[in-house]
Coordinates of C-alpha atoms and ligand atoms in Angstrom, one line a residue:
M1 CA 31.9 91.7 27.6
L2 CA 29.3 94.3 28.2
L3 CA 29.5 93.7 31.9
R4 CA 33.3 94.0 31.8
N5 CA 33.0 97.3 30.0
F6 CA 30.4 98.5 32.5
H7 CA 32.9 97.8 35.3
F8 CA 35.7 99.6 33.5
F9 CA 33.6 102.7 33.0
K10 CA 32.5 102.5 36.6
I11 CA 36.1 102.7 37.8
I12 CA 37.1 105.6 35.5
P13 CA 36.0 108.3 38.0
T14 CA 37.9 106.4 40.7
L15 CA 41.0 106.2 38.5
L16 CA 40.7 109.9 37.7
F17 CA 40.3 110.7 41.4
I18 CA 43.5 108.7 42.3
L19 CA 45.4 110.4 39.4
T20 CA 44.2 113.8 40.5
F21 CA 45.1 113.0 44.1
F22 CA 48.7 112.2 43.1
L23 CA 49.0 115.2 40.9
V24 CA 47.7 117.4 43.6
I25 CA 50.1 115.9 46.2
Q26 CA 53.2 115.8 44.0
M27 CA 52.9 118.7 41.7
P28 CA 54.5 122.0 42.8
S29 CA 52.0 124.8 43.1
T30 CA 51.5 125.8 39.5
N31 CA 49.3 125.2 36.5
S32 CA 50.8 122.3 34.6
N33 CA 51.3 124.3 31.4
S34 CA 53.2 127.2 33.0
S35 CA 56.9 127.7 32.8
Y36 CA 56.8 129.3 36.2
S37 CA 55.8 127.9 39.6
L38 CA 55.1 129.3 43.0
L39 CA 57.9 128.6 45.5
T40 CA 55.4 127.4 48.1
D41 CA 51.7 126.6 48.4
P42 CA 49.8 129.3 50.3
F43 CA 49.6 128.9 54.1
L44 CA 47.4 130.3 56.9
Q45 CA 48.6 132.7 59.5
F46 CA 47.2 134.7 62.4
P47 CA 43.4 133.9 62.4
T48 CA 41.1 136.1 64.4
T49 CA 37.4 135.5 65.0
S50 CA 36.6 137.1 61.6
S51 CA 39.8 137.0 59.6
V52 CA 42.9 135.0 58.5
K53 CA 46.0 135.9 56.6
V54 CA 47.2 134.0 53.6
V55 CA 50.9 133.9 52.7
W56 CA 52.9 132.5 49.8
F57 CA 56.3 132.9 48.2
T58 CA 57.7 133.3 44.7
E59 CA 61.1 133.5 43.3
F60 CA 60.0 136.2 40.8
A61 CA 58.7 139.7 41.5
G62 CA 55.7 139.3 39.3
V63 CA 52.6 141.5 39.5
D64 CA 49.0 141.2 40.5
H65 CA 49.5 138.7 43.3
K66 CA 46.0 137.9 44.6
I67 CA 43.9 135.6 46.7
I68 CA 40.8 134.2 45.1
Y69 CA 38.2 132.9 47.5
G70 CA 34.6 132.4 48.4
Q71 CA 32.2 129.4 48.0
N72 CA 32.3 130.0 44.2
L73 CA 35.8 131.5 44.2
D74 CA 34.1 134.7 43.2
K75 CA 36.0 137.2 45.4
E76 CA 39.5 138.3 45.3
I77 CA 41.9 140.6 47.1
I78 CA 45.3 141.9 46.1
A79 CA 48.2 140.8 48.2
N80 CA 50.9 142.9 49.7
T81 CA 54.3 141.9 48.3
T82 CA 57.7 142.3 50.1
L83 CA 61.2 141.1 49.4
L84 CA 62.8 139.0 52.1
S85 CA 65.8 141.1 53.2
R86 CA 68.4 138.5 54.3
T87 CA 67.8 135.2 52.4
R88 CA 71.0 133.9 50.9
E89 CA 72.7 130.7 49.7
D90 CA 76.3 129.5 50.1
Q91 CA 78.7 126.6 49.6
G92 CA 76.7 124.7 52.3
S93 CA 73.4 125.0 50.4
N94 CA 71.8 121.9 48.9
V95 CA 70.4 123.4 45.8
K96 CA 70.5 122.7 42.0
E97 CA 72.9 125.5 41.4
D98 CA 76.4 125.4 42.9
Y99 CA 77.3 128.4 45.0
Y100 CA 80.9 129.2 45.6
Q101 CA 80.4 132.1 47.9
T102 CA 77.6 133.6 50.1
T103 CA 75.1 135.0 47.6
R104 CA 71.9 136.9 48.0
R105 CA 68.8 135.1 46.8
N106 CA 65.7 137.1 46.1
I107 CA 62.5 135.6 47.5
W108 CA 59.2 137.6 47.3
R109 CA 56.5 137.1 50.0
H110 CA 52.9 137.8 49.3
E111 CA 50.3 138.3 52.0
G112 CA 46.6 139.2 52.1
E113 CA 44.1 139.2 54.9
I114 CA 40.7 137.7 54.3
I115 CA 38.2 139.6 56.5
G116 CA 34.5 139.3 57.2
L117 CA 34.6 135.5 57.9
N118 CA 32.0 133.7 59.9
Q119 CA 33.4 131.4 62.6
G120 CA 33.1 127.8 61.7
E121 CA 32.8 128.4 58.0
K122 CA 35.3 126.8 55.6
V123 CA 35.9 129.0 52.6
P124 CA 37.7 127.6 49.4
Y125 CA 40.7 129.7 48.3
K126 CA 43.6 129.7 45.9
V127 CA 46.4 132.2 45.2
A128 CA 47.6 133.5 41.9
S129 CA 50.7 135.5 40.8
L130 CA 51.2 137.0 37.3
I131 CA 54.6 136.8 35.5
D132 CA 55.3 137.5 31.8
N133 CA 51.5 137.5 31.2
E134 CA 51.2 134.0 32.7
Q135 CA 49.0 133.6 35.7
V136 CA 50.5 131.0 38.0
E137 CA 47.9 129.5 40.4
S138 CA 48.0 127.3 43.4
N139 CA 45.6 124.4 43.9
I140 CA 42.4 125.1 45.8
F141 CA 42.5 124.8 49.6
S142 CA 40.2 126.0 52.4
L143 CA 40.6 128.8 54.9
S144 CA 38.7 129.7 58.1
S145 CA 38.8 132.2 60.9
S146 CA 39.7 131.0 64.4
P147 CA 37.2 128.5 65.6
K148 CA 34.3 129.2 68.0
K149 CA 34.7 128.2 71.6
K150 CA 33.6 124.5 72.3
T151 CA 34.7 123.5 68.7
P152 CA 36.5 120.1 69.0
L153 CA 40.0 120.7 67.8
K154 CA 43.1 118.6 67.1
I155 CA 46.3 120.4 67.4
L156 CA 49.7 119.0 66.3
L157 CA 52.5 119.6 68.8
T158 CA 55.9 119.4 67.1
S159 CA 59.3 121.0 67.1
D160 CA 63.0 121.0 66.0
H161 CA 62.4 120.1 62.3
Q162 CA 65.7 121.5 61.1
L163 CA 65.4 119.4 57.9
K164 CA 66.1 116.3 60.0
P165 CA 65.7 113.0 58.3
M166 CA 62.3 111.9 59.8
V167 CA 60.3 115.1 59.4
A168 CA 58.6 114.2 56.2
A169 CA 57.8 110.7 57.5
N170 CA 56.5 112.2 60.8
L171 CA 54.2 114.7 59.1
Q172 CA 52.9 112.2 56.6
K173 CA 52.0 109.8 59.5
V174 CA 50.2 112.7 61.2
V175 CA 47.9 113.1 58.3
E176 CA 47.4 109.4 57.7
T177 CA 46.7 108.8 61.4
I178 CA 44.8 111.8 62.6
G179 CA 43.4 113.2 59.3
K180 CA 42.3 116.8 59.7
I181 CA 44.4 119.0 61.9
D182 CA 43.1 122.4 63.2
A183 CA 46.4 124.1 64.0
I184 CA 50.1 123.4 64.5
F185 CA 52.1 124.5 67.5
L186 CA 55.8 124.4 66.7
A187 CA 58.2 124.9 69.6
G188 CA 61.1 126.4 67.7
D189 CA 64.0 125.3 65.5
L190 CA 62.1 125.3 62.2
V191 CA 65.3 125.1 60.0
D192 CA 69.0 124.9 60.7
I193 CA 70.3 128.2 59.4
P194 CA 67.6 130.8 59.2
D195 CA 69.0 133.0 56.4
R196 CA 69.6 130.0 54.1
S197 CA 66.6 130.2 51.7
S198 CA 66.8 126.7 50.5
E199 CA 66.2 125.3 54.0
W200 CA 62.8 126.9 54.0
F201 CA 61.8 126.3 50.4
D202 CA 63.7 123.9 48.2
D203 CA 66.6 122.0 49.7
R204 CA 67.3 119.4 47.1
R205 CA 67.4 116.5 49.5
G206 CA 63.6 116.9 49.5
G207 CA 63.0 117.8 53.2
A208 CA 62.8 121.6 53.4
F209 CA 60.5 123.3 55.9
F210 CA 57.6 124.3 53.7
P211 CA 57.5 121.2 51.5
C212 CA 57.3 119.0 54.6
L213 CA 54.4 120.9 56.1
Q214 CA 52.6 121.2 52.7
G215 CA 52.8 117.6 51.5
L216 CA 55.3 118.5 48.8
A217 CA 58.4 116.9 50.3
N218 CA 60.3 114.1 48.6
Y219 CA 62.5 112.6 51.3
S220 CA 63.6 109.0 51.2
I221 CA 64.4 106.8 54.1
D222 CA 65.7 103.4 53.0
N223 CA 64.1 103.7 49.6
T224 CA 60.7 104.7 51.1
V225 CA 59.8 108.2 49.9
Y226 CA 57.8 110.4 52.3
E227 CA 55.9 113.5 51.2
G228 CA 55.2 115.1 54.5
G229 CA 51.6 116.3 55.1
Q230 CA 49.3 118.8 53.6
L231 CA 48.8 120.7 56.8
I232 CA 49.4 124.5 56.7
Q233 CA 47.4 125.2 53.6
F234 CA 44.4 124.5 55.8
A235 CA 45.5 125.0 59.4
P236 CA 47.4 127.9 60.9
L237 CA 50.9 127.5 62.1
F238 CA 52.0 129.1 65.4
P239 CA 55.8 128.9 65.9
A240 CA 58.1 129.9 68.7
I241 CA 61.6 131.2 68.3
G242 CA 64.3 128.5 69.0
N243 CA 68.1 129.0 68.8
H244 CA 68.0 128.1 65.1
E245 CA 65.7 131.1 64.3
V246 CA 68.5 133.4 65.4
M247 CA 71.2 134.5 62.9
G248 CA 74.5 135.9 64.2
K249 CA 76.7 138.7 62.9
W250 CA 76.1 139.8 59.3
S251 CA 78.9 139.2 56.8
D252 CA 79.0 139.7 53.0
N253 CA 81.4 136.8 52.5
K254 CA 81.6 134.4 55.5
R255 CA 79.8 131.1 55.2
L256 CA 76.3 131.2 56.5
S257 CA 77.1 128.5 59.1
Q258 CA 79.9 130.8 60.4
Q259 CA 77.5 133.7 60.6
F260 CA 75.0 131.6 62.4
V261 CA 77.4 130.7 65.3
N262 CA 78.9 134.2 65.4
A263 CA 76.1 135.6 67.6
I264 CA 77.2 137.7 70.5
P265 CA 75.2 139.5 73.2
K266 CA 73.7 142.8 72.2
Q267 CA 75.4 144.6 75.1
V268 CA 78.8 143.5 73.8
A269 CA 78.0 144.8 70.3
K270 CA 76.8 148.0 71.9
N271 CA 80.0 148.5 73.8
I272 CA 82.0 148.0 70.6
Y273 CA 79.7 150.4 68.8
L274 CA 80.2 153.1 71.5
Q275 CA 84.0 152.9 71.0
K276 CA 83.6 153.4 67.2
A277 CA 80.4 155.5 67.1
D278 CA 82.2 158.6 65.8
S279 CA 83.3 156.9 62.6
I280 CA 80.3 154.5 62.2
N281 CA 77.6 157.1 62.8
P282 CA 78.9 160.7 62.9
D283 CA 75.4 162.1 62.7
A284 CA 74.2 159.9 65.6
D285 CA 71.3 158.6 63.5
P286 CA 69.4 156.2 65.9
D287 CA 68.5 153.8 62.9
I288 CA 72.1 153.5 61.9
E289 CA 73.0 152.7 65.6
S290 CA 70.3 150.0 66.0
N291 CA 71.1 148.5 62.6
W292 CA 74.8 148.4 63.4
I293 CA 74.2 146.7 66.7
K294 CA 71.8 144.2 65.1
N295 CA 74.2 143.3 62.3
N296 CA 77.0 142.9 64.8
S297 CA 75.1 140.8 67.4
F298 CA 72.1 138.7 66.2
N299 CA 68.7 138.9 64.7
T300 CA 65.5 137.0 63.9
D301 CA 64.6 139.0 60.8
T302 CA 64.1 136.2 58.4
Y303 CA 61.8 134.3 60.8
E304 CA 59.8 137.5 61.4
E305 CA 59.7 138.4 57.7
I306 CA 58.3 134.9 56.9
F307 CA 55.6 134.6 59.4
S308 CA 52.6 136.9 60.3
L309 CA 52.2 136.7 64.1
P310 CA 50.6 138.9 66.7
Q311 CA 52.9 141.8 67.6
N312 CA 53.6 142.5 71.3
E313 CA 53.9 146.0 72.8
S314 CA 57.6 146.1 71.7
D315 CA 56.4 145.8 68.1
N316 CA 57.8 142.4 67.5
S317 CA 56.5 138.8 67.6
H318 CA 59.3 137.3 69.7
Y319 CA 56.6 136.5 72.2
Y320 CA 52.8 136.6 71.7
A321 CA 49.5 135.2 72.8
I322 CA 46.5 134.2 70.8
T323 CA 43.0 132.6 71.4
F324 CA 42.2 129.7 69.2
G325 CA 38.8 128.1 70.1
D326 CA 39.0 126.9 73.7
I327 CA 42.8 127.4 73.8
R328 CA 44.8 130.4 75.0
L329 CA 48.3 129.9 73.5
V330 CA 51.1 131.9 75.1
V331 CA 54.4 131.8 73.1
L332 CA 57.6 132.9 74.7
Q333 CA 61.1 133.5 73.5
V334 CA 63.0 131.3 75.9
T335 CA 66.1 130.2 74.1
N336 CA 69.9 130.7 74.3
I337 CA 72.7 130.1 71.8
W338 CA 73.9 126.5 71.7
R339 CA 77.6 126.1 72.2
S340 CA 79.5 122.8 72.4
P341 CA 80.0 121.0 75.7
N342 CA 83.4 119.8 74.3
L343 CA 86.3 120.7 76.6
R344 CA 89.2 120.7 74.1
N345 CA 91.1 123.9 74.6
S346 CA 90.6 125.1 71.1
V347 CA 86.8 124.8 71.3
E348 CA 84.6 127.9 71.7
G349 CA 82.1 126.2 74.0
R350 CA 79.5 126.6 76.6
Y351 CA 82.1 126.4 79.4
Q352 CA 85.1 128.2 77.9
E353 CA 86.5 130.4 75.1
S354 CA 88.9 128.9 72.6
D355 CA 92.5 129.3 73.6
R356 CA 93.2 130.6 70.1
E357 CA 91.0 133.6 70.6
L358 CA 91.8 134.7 74.1
N359 CA 93.3 138.0 73.0
K360 CA 90.5 138.8 70.5
P361 CA 87.3 139.7 72.4
E362 CA 85.6 140.4 69.1
N363 CA 86.0 136.6 68.3
W364 CA 84.7 135.3 71.6
G365 CA 81.5 133.3 71.9
Y366 CA 80.5 134.6 75.3
G367 CA 79.2 131.2 76.4
Q368 CA 75.5 130.2 76.1
H369 CA 74.2 133.7 76.3
I370 CA 70.4 134.3 76.3
F371 CA 68.8 136.1 73.4
E372 CA 65.8 137.7 75.2
S373 CA 65.5 137.8 79.0
I374 CA 62.7 136.0 80.9
E375 CA 64.2 137.0 84.2
K376 CA 61.8 138.4 86.8
G377 CA 61.3 142.1 86.0
S378 CA 62.4 141.8 82.3
E379 CA 60.2 143.2 79.6
Q380 CA 59.1 139.8 78.5
Y381 CA 58.4 138.7 82.1
Q382 CA 56.2 141.8 82.7
W383 CA 54.4 141.1 79.5
L384 CA 53.7 137.6 80.6
E385 CA 52.5 138.7 84.1
K386 CA 50.0 140.9 82.3
E387 CA 48.9 138.2 79.9
L388 CA 48.3 135.7 82.7
K389 CA 46.0 138.2 84.4
S390 CA 44.1 139.0 81.1
E391 CA 40.5 138.2 80.5
A392 CA 41.4 136.2 77.4
F393 CA 43.7 134.0 79.5
K394 CA 41.3 133.6 82.4
E395 CA 38.3 132.7 80.1
A396 CA 40.2 130.0 78.2
K397 CA 39.3 126.4 78.9
Y398 CA 42.9 125.3 78.1
T399 CA 46.0 127.4 78.6
I400 CA 49.2 126.3 76.9
V401 CA 52.6 128.0 77.2
M402 CA 55.1 127.1 74.5
F403 CA 58.8 128.0 74.3
H404 CA 61.9 126.3 73.0
H405 CA 64.3 125.6 76.0
P406 CA 63.3 122.7 78.2
A407 CA 62.2 123.2 81.8
H408 CA 62.5 119.5 82.7
T409 CA 64.1 116.9 80.5
L410 CA 66.4 113.9 80.3
G411 CA 68.1 115.6 77.3
G412 CA 71.5 117.1 77.2
N413 CA 70.7 120.7 76.5
I414 CA 69.2 121.5 79.9
V415 CA 72.7 121.7 81.4
P416 CA 74.2 124.2 82.1
P417 CA 71.3 126.0 83.9
Y418 CA 69.4 128.6 82.0
T419 CA 71.1 131.8 83.2
N420 CA 73.5 134.4 82.0
P421 CA 77.1 132.9 81.8
I422 CA 79.5 134.3 84.4
P423 CA 83.0 134.6 83.1
N424 CA 86.1 133.7 85.1
T425 CA 89.3 135.0 83.5
N426 CA 92.8 133.9 84.5
Y427 CA 96.0 135.8 83.7
D428 CA 99.7 135.0 83.7
S429 CA 102.2 137.1 85.6
D430 CA 102.5 139.4 82.6
G431 CA 98.8 140.1 82.6
N432 CA 98.0 138.0 79.5
I433 CA 94.8 136.0 79.5
T434 CA 95.5 132.3 79.9
E435 CA 91.9 131.0 80.3
I436 CA 88.3 132.2 80.2
R437 CA 85.8 129.8 81.7
Y438 CA 82.0 130.2 82.2
Q439 CA 79.8 129.3 85.2
Y440 CA 76.0 129.1 85.3
P441 CA 74.7 129.1 88.9
K442 CA 71.6 126.8 89.2
K443 CA 70.0 129.1 91.8
N444 CA 69.8 131.7 89.0
D445 CA 68.0 129.5 86.5
Y446 CA 65.4 131.9 85.1
I447 CA 63.1 129.2 83.9
I448 CA 62.9 127.4 87.2
R449 CA 63.4 130.4 89.5
D450 CA 61.2 132.9 87.8
L451 CA 59.1 131.5 85.0
I452 CA 57.7 128.2 86.3
P453 CA 56.3 129.6 89.6
L454 CA 54.4 132.2 87.6
L455 CA 52.9 129.5 85.3
E456 CA 52.0 127.3 88.3
T457 CA 50.3 130.1 90.1
A458 CA 48.3 130.8 86.9
K459 CA 47.4 127.1 86.7
V460 CA 48.6 126.7 83.1
N461 CA 47.4 123.3 81.7
L462 CA 50.4 122.5 79.6
V463 CA 54.0 123.7 79.1
F464 CA 55.3 122.5 75.8
Y465 CA 58.9 122.8 74.5
G466 CA 61.7 121.1 72.5
H467 CA 65.4 121.5 71.9
S468 CA 66.9 118.2 73.1
H469 CA 65.5 116.1 70.2
L470 CA 63.6 113.5 72.3
W471 CA 60.1 112.8 73.7
N472 CA 59.6 112.9 77.5
R473 CA 57.1 114.3 79.9
F474 CA 56.8 115.4 83.5
L475 CA 54.3 116.5 86.1
S476 CA 55.2 118.9 88.9
V477 CA 53.9 118.5 92.5
N478 CA 51.7 121.5 91.8
G479 CA 50.1 119.7 88.9
L480 CA 51.8 121.5 85.9
N481 CA 52.2 119.2 82.9
F482 CA 55.5 119.4 80.9
L483 CA 55.9 117.9 77.5
E484 CA 58.9 117.8 75.2
S485 CA 58.1 116.3 71.8
S486 CA 60.9 116.9 69.4
N487 CA 61.9 113.5 67.9
V488 CA 62.4 113.8 64.2
G489 CA 66.1 112.8 64.0
N490 CA 69.5 113.9 65.3
S491 CA 68.6 112.8 68.8
Y492 CA 71.2 113.5 71.5
G493 CA 69.8 110.7 73.6
A494 CA 68.5 110.6 77.2
H495 CA 70.8 111.0 80.1
L496 CA 70.0 108.0 82.3
G497 CA 72.0 105.0 83.4
D498 CA 75.6 105.2 82.1
N499 CA 74.9 108.0 79.6
K500 CA 76.2 111.0 81.5
R501 CA 76.1 114.6 80.3
Q502 CA 79.6 116.0 79.4
I503 CA 80.5 118.3 82.3
P504 CA 84.0 119.8 83.1
P505 CA 85.6 117.6 85.7
D506 CA 86.2 120.5 88.1
Y507 CA 82.6 121.7 87.9
S508 CA 80.2 120.9 90.7
P509 CA 77.9 117.9 89.9
S510 CA 75.2 119.4 92.1
N511 CA 75.1 122.5 89.8
Y512 CA 75.9 120.7 86.5
V513 CA 73.7 117.5 86.8
E514 CA 75.0 114.5 84.9
L515 CA 71.9 112.2 84.9
G516 CA 68.2 112.6 84.9
D517 CA 66.2 115.8 85.1
P518 CA 68.4 118.4 86.8
N519 CA 65.3 120.2 88.1
G520 CA 64.2 117.2 90.2
L521 CA 61.2 115.6 88.4
K522 CA 61.0 112.0 87.4
A523 CA 60.2 111.4 83.8
I524 CA 56.8 109.7 83.5
I525 CA 56.7 106.3 81.8
P526 CA 54.3 106.3 78.9
N527 CA 51.1 104.8 80.1
L528 CA 49.9 103.0 76.9
S529 CA 52.8 101.3 75.1
P530 CA 56.3 102.4 76.2
L531 CA 59.4 101.4 74.4
T532 CA 61.5 99.0 76.4
D533 CA 65.3 98.5 77.1
E534 CA 67.2 95.3 76.4
N535 CA 65.9 93.9 79.7
N536 CA 62.4 94.6 78.7
N537 CA 62.1 97.5 81.2
P538 CA 59.8 100.3 80.1
L539 CA 61.7 103.5 79.0
P540 CA 60.4 106.9 80.2
Y541 CA 61.4 108.5 76.9
I542 CA 61.8 108.1 73.2
A543 CA 65.2 109.3 71.9
S544 CA 65.7 107.7 68.6
N545 CA 67.0 108.4 65.1
N546 CA 64.7 105.6 63.7
I547 CA 61.5 106.0 65.6
T548 CA 59.8 109.3 65.2
V549 CA 57.2 110.8 67.5
F550 CA 54.3 113.3 67.3
S551 CA 51.8 114.5 69.8
I552 CA 48.2 115.6 69.4
L553 CA 46.2 117.9 71.7
D554 CA 42.5 117.0 71.5
T555 CA 40.3 119.7 73.0
E556 CA 37.2 117.6 72.9
K557 CA 38.7 115.0 75.2
G558 CA 41.2 117.3 77.0
T559 CA 44.0 114.9 76.2
V560 CA 47.5 115.0 74.8
S561 CA 48.2 111.7 72.9
S562 CA 51.6 110.8 71.6
Y563 CA 52.3 108.4 68.8
Y564 CA 55.4 106.8 67.4
F565 CA 56.3 105.4 64.0
D566 CA 59.3 103.1 63.3
T567 CA 60.8 104.3 60.0
R568 CA 62.8 101.0 59.8
Q569 CA 59.5 99.3 59.2
P570 CA 57.7 101.5 56.6
N571 CA 54.6 99.3 56.6
S572 CA 54.3 99.1 60.3
D573 CA 51.4 100.8 62.2
V574 CA 51.6 104.1 64.0
I575 CA 51.4 103.3 67.7
K576 CA 49.7 105.5 70.3
F577 CA 52.1 105.1 73.3
D578 CA 51.0 107.7 75.8
E579 CA 48.0 109.8 76.7
F580 CA 47.4 112.2 79.5
T581 CA 44.7 114.7 80.5
I582 CA 45.4 118.4 80.8
Ligands
FE2_625 FE1 67.2 124.1 69.7

């Protein structure tokens, strides 16, 4: 009896630990007796060699938002609070409350910068916000500045989350398999519609962006609930802009999904502005002009308001570079609007305008137009040229360039070529438009023609991207490694064998390639444990809505390892299926 009691008391601390662990994982960020909660846990942004920023969100304005930190939590700084300017909900939102129209939703963002940090030191921290005399606190996490050179790092390479069904499972398996992660590189498409707040914070299906990356998700696949991984509370996130970070023309009443697709080129909006400038802006105020053009073309405001990233010389973070330990990470904005390959006459697609809108230029889609140029000579290209010649780039042991649009892939989104659409307009004998078609000459593909030669000359170690929702990798004859690791659901498949890309029948197959990598590289068969086809032949890709993939860059070994997990078998092991050296 005594012995039995002894054992019981001995396991009490273990039971308490397990209980605390589950409370920490599953509780929203708040003290349990508060009627308020934080909308997210805090997360880390923009580390330098001596500082890091801490950011969190609330759905109340509150006061006295602060970061409490130090080995004894004995220091604090007051955060700077801003209100996100474009976050809304609508009929398409998955939230507790029903929305019958597009409605503003107030989300407050709090940010503070912890300075004077020693490289390599982990400092405990928590955040607190005061509302109605109640202090709402997060749990305690740890922060650090950017690591010293030669520190062994494990970096998660991921992309295209967009609330897809396998994100929470994927990130949970990252933590279970790898343990501590030092940073996350996310190659774009973080959510589906960037101005819909619930997609970032609290989509009721349980798989919103922040909960998945903070171990607070609650997403079920075949009755197995996945919580994601507690990642960004401890490790900084470095995102790139994908097509889903870009919101189209502003409207007070149209559905958010409609506003998302209604993105038109800035030059088109500018031309419309010039026709109406006298009435829109009689005093020729430059701020009114630029706001009008932004609200009538596209913007990445919500993305930029959420994250704290290095600013480039144009005063934005559309593209940026940062040193993190032995890595120089260069992030570009290489993305265009996605339009359907469907060839039905009524579809506003990548190859045509809808036949219903031919006489209404204000309603055209303008094909798959590019949001920010990477063409030789463009502002971004010149910035990149300068970056590749910088000391920070040259000194780095590993150089990684991340952007959204694929350079080489078996996926569908690489066709048509990445270049400005050229319209061909046909008229009837009365001068009415009968058809608008778009061509994209392959010889003008800015990624292949302009960007990749620059990266090859600079001997970049890895080019990382997403967008086609599959895993595949390539090696150029000049030794440049390409990785696309974006398999968390909604895969469009790989175009090999009989699975041809959808191309207009009168378009040249040499320009619009139906099968394989249009840019001439052969996809590499995973070298450890490839999936196989029905004839047991190894497959050079993973494009699955059941099997999810993540990749880890290990700076100690200089390797990129890729892992898969089959969500149909929740108790199965995570399998390392590919590893290459950079
Ligand atoms: Fe995308």
